[in-house]
mmCIF file of C-alpha atoms in Angstrom:
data_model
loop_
_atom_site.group_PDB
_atom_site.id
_atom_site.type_symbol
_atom_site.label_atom_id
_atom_site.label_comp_id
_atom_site.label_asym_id
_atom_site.label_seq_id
_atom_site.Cartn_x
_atom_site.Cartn_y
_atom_site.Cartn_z
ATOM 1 C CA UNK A 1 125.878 92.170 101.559
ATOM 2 C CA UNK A 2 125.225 92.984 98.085
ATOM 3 C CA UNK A 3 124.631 96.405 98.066
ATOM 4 C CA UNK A 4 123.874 99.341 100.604
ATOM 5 C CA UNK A 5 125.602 99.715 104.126
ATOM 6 C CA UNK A 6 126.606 98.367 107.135
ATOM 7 C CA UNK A 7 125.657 100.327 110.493
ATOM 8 C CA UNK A 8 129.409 101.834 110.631
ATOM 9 C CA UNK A 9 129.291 103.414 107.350
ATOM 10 C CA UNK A 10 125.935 104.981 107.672
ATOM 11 C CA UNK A 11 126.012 109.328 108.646
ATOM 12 C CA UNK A 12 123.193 111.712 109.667
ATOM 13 C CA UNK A 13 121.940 113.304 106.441
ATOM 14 C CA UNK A 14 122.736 110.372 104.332
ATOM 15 C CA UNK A 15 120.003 110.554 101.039
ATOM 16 C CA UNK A 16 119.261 107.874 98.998
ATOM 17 C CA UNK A 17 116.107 107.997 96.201
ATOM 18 C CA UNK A 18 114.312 106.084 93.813
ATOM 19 C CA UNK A 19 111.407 107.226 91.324
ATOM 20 C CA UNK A 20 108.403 105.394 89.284
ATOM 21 C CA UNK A 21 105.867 106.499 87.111
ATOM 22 C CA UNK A 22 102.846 104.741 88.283
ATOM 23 C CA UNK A 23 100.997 102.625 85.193
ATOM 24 C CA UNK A 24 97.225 101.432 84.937
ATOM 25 C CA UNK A 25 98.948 97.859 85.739
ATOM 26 C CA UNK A 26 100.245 99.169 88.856
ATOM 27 C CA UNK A 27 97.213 99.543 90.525
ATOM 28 C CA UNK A 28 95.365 96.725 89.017
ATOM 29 C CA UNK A 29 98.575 94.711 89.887
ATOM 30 C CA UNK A 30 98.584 96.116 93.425
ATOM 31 C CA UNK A 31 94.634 95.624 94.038
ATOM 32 C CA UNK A 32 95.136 92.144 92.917
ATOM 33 C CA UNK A 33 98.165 91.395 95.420
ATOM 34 C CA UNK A 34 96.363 93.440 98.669
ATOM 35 C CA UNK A 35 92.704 93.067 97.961
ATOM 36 C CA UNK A 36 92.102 96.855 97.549
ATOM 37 C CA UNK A 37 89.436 97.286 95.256
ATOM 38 C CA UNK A 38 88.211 100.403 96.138
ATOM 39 C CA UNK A 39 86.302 101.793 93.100
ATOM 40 C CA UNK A 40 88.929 105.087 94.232
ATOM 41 C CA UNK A 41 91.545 103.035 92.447
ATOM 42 C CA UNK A 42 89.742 100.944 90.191
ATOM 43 C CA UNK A 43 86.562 102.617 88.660
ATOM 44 C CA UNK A 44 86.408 105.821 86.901
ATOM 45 C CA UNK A 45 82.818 105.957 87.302
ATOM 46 C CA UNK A 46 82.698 105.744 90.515
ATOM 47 C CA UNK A 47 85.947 108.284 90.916
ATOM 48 C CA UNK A 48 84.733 110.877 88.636
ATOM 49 C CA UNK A 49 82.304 112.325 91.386
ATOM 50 C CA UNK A 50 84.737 111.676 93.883
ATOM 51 C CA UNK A 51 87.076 114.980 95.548
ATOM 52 C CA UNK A 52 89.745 114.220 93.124
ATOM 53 C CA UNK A 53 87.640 114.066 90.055
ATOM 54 C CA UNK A 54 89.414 111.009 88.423
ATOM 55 C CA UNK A 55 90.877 107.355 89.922
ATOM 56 C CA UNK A 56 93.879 107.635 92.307
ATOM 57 C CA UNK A 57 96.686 105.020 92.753
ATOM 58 C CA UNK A 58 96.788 103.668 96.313
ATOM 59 C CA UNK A 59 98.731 106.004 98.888
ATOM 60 C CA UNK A 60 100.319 102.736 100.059
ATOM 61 C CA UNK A 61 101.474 102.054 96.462
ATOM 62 C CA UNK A 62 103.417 105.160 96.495
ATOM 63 C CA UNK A 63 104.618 103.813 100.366
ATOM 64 C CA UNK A 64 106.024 101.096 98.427
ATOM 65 C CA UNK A 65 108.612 103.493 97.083
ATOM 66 C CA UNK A 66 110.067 103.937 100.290
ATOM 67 C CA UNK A 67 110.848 100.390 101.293
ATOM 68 C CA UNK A 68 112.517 99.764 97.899
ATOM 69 C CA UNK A 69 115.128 102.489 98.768
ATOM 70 C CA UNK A 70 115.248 101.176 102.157
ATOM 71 C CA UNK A 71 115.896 97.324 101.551
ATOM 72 C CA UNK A 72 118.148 97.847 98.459
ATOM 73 C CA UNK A 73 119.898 101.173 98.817
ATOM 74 C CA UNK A 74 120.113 102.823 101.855
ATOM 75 C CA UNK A 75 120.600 101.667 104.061
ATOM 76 C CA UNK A 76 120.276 98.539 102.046
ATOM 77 C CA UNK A 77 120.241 95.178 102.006
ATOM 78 C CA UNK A 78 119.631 93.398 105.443
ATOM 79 C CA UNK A 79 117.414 96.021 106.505
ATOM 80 C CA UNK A 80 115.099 95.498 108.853
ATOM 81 C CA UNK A 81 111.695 97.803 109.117
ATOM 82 C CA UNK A 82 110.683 97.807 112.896
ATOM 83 C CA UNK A 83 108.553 101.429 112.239
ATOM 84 C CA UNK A 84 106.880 103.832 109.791
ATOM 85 C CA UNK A 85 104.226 106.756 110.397
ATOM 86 C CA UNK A 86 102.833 108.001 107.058
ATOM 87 C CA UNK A 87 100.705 111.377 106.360
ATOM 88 C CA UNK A 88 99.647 111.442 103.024
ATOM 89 C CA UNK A 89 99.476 115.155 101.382
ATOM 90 C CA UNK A 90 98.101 114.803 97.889
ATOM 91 C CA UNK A 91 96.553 112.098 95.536
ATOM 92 C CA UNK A 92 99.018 110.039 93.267
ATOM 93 C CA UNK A 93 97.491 110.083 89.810
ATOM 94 C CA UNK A 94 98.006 107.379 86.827
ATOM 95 C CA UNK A 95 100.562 108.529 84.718
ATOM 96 C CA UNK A 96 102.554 110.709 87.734
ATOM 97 C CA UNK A 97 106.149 109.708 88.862
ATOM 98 C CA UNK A 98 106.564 109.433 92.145
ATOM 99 C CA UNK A 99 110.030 109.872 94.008
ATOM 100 C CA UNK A 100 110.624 108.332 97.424
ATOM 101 C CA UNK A 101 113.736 109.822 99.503
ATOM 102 C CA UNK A 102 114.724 108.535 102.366
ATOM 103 C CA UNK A 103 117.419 110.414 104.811
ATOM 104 C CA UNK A 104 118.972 109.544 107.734
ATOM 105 C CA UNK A 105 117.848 112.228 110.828
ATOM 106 C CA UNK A 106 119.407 109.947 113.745
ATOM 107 C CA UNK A 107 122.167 106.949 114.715
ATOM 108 C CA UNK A 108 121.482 104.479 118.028
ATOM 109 C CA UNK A 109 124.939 102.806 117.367
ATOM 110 C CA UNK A 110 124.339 100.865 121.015
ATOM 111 C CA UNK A 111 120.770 99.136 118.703
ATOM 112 C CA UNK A 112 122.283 99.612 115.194
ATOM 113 C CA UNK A 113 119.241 101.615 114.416
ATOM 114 C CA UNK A 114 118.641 104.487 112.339
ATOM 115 C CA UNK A 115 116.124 106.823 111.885
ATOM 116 C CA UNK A 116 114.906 108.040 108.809
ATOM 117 C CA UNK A 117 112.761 110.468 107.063
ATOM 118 C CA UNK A 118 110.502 109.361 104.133
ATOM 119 C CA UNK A 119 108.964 111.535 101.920
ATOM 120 C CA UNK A 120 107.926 110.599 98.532
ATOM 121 C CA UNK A 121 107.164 113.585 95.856
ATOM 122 C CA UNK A 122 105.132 114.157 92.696
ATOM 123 C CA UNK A 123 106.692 117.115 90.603
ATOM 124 C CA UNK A 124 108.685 118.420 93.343
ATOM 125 C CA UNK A 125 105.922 118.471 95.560
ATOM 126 C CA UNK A 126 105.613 116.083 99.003
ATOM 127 C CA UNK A 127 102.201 113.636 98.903
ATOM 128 C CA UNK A 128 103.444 111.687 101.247
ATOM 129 C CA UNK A 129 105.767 112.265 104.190
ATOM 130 C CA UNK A 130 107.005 110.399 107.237
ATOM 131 C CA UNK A 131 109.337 108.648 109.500
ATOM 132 C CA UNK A 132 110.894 105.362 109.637
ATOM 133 C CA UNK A 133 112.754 103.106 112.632
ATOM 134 C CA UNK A 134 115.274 100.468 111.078
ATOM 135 C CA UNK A 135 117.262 97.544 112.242
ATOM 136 C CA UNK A 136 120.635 98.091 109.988
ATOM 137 C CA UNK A 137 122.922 95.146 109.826
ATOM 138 C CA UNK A 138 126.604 95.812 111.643
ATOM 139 C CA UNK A 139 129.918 94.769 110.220
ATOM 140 C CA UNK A 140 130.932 94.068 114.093
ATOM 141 C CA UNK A 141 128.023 92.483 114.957
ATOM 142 C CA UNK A 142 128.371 89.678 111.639
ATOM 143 C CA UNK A 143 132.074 89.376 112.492
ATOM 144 C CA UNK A 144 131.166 88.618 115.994
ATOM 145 C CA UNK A 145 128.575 85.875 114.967
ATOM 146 C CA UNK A 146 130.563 84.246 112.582
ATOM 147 C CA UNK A 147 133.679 84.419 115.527
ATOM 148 C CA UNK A 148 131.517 82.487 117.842
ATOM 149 C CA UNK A 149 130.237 79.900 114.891
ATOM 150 C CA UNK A 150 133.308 78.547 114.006
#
């Protein structure tokens, strides 16, 4: 692996975190690559009348956060994402930085699983929160595959 852990080196209350300030290309970018073009995102028209007043980046964009720590830090590279519940808890606004953490709550060392939670913040304060299942690679497990491969 390149980066990130196996199963055996992973502890309850591990942290790991990554932060982005979301651009006017980020959501453009993003409505391009999902086909969200909800005038929300996309039209300030539209948004001004809207709850929020003004366009909002996509919740999911700021979800996106998450699986970047997750597949390249912790627990890294390898990982596998087999669940995620969201809540979203404020609007994401152009121009806000947005930092996902993700923590380890619980070990299944029988599944190599770990739970996690996921929360990703805008000036220290939560607008999105969660919890994610993963499939975390195992030093035994490769050893044992390469073992029966050769």
């Amino acid at each position: 692996m390149e980066e990130g852990c196996f199963f055996e080196d992973l502890s309850v209350g591990q942290k790991a975190s990554f932060g982005k300030t979301n651009t006017e290309a980020d959501i453009v970018l993003f409505a391009a690559v999902t086909g969200d073009t909800n005038p929300m995102h996309l039209n300030a028209e539209y948004a001004k009348d809207s709850i929020f007043g003004e366009r909002i980046a996509h919740g999911m964009l700021a979800a996106g956060l998450i699986t970047k720590v997750m597949g390249t830090q912790l627990p890294g590279p390898g990982t596998i994402y087999m669940s995620q519940s969201l809540r979203f808890r404020a609007p994401v606004r152009i121009g806000d930085t947005v930092t996902a953490i993700v923590e380890i709550t619980a070990l299944d060392t029988l599944k190599h699983r770990a739970t996690l939670r996921t929360v990703c913040l805008v000036k220290g304060n939560p607008v999105l929160e969660g919890e994610a299942l993963v499939a975390v690679p195992s030093r035994a497990a490769i050893a044992a595959r390469k073992e029966r491969g050769a």
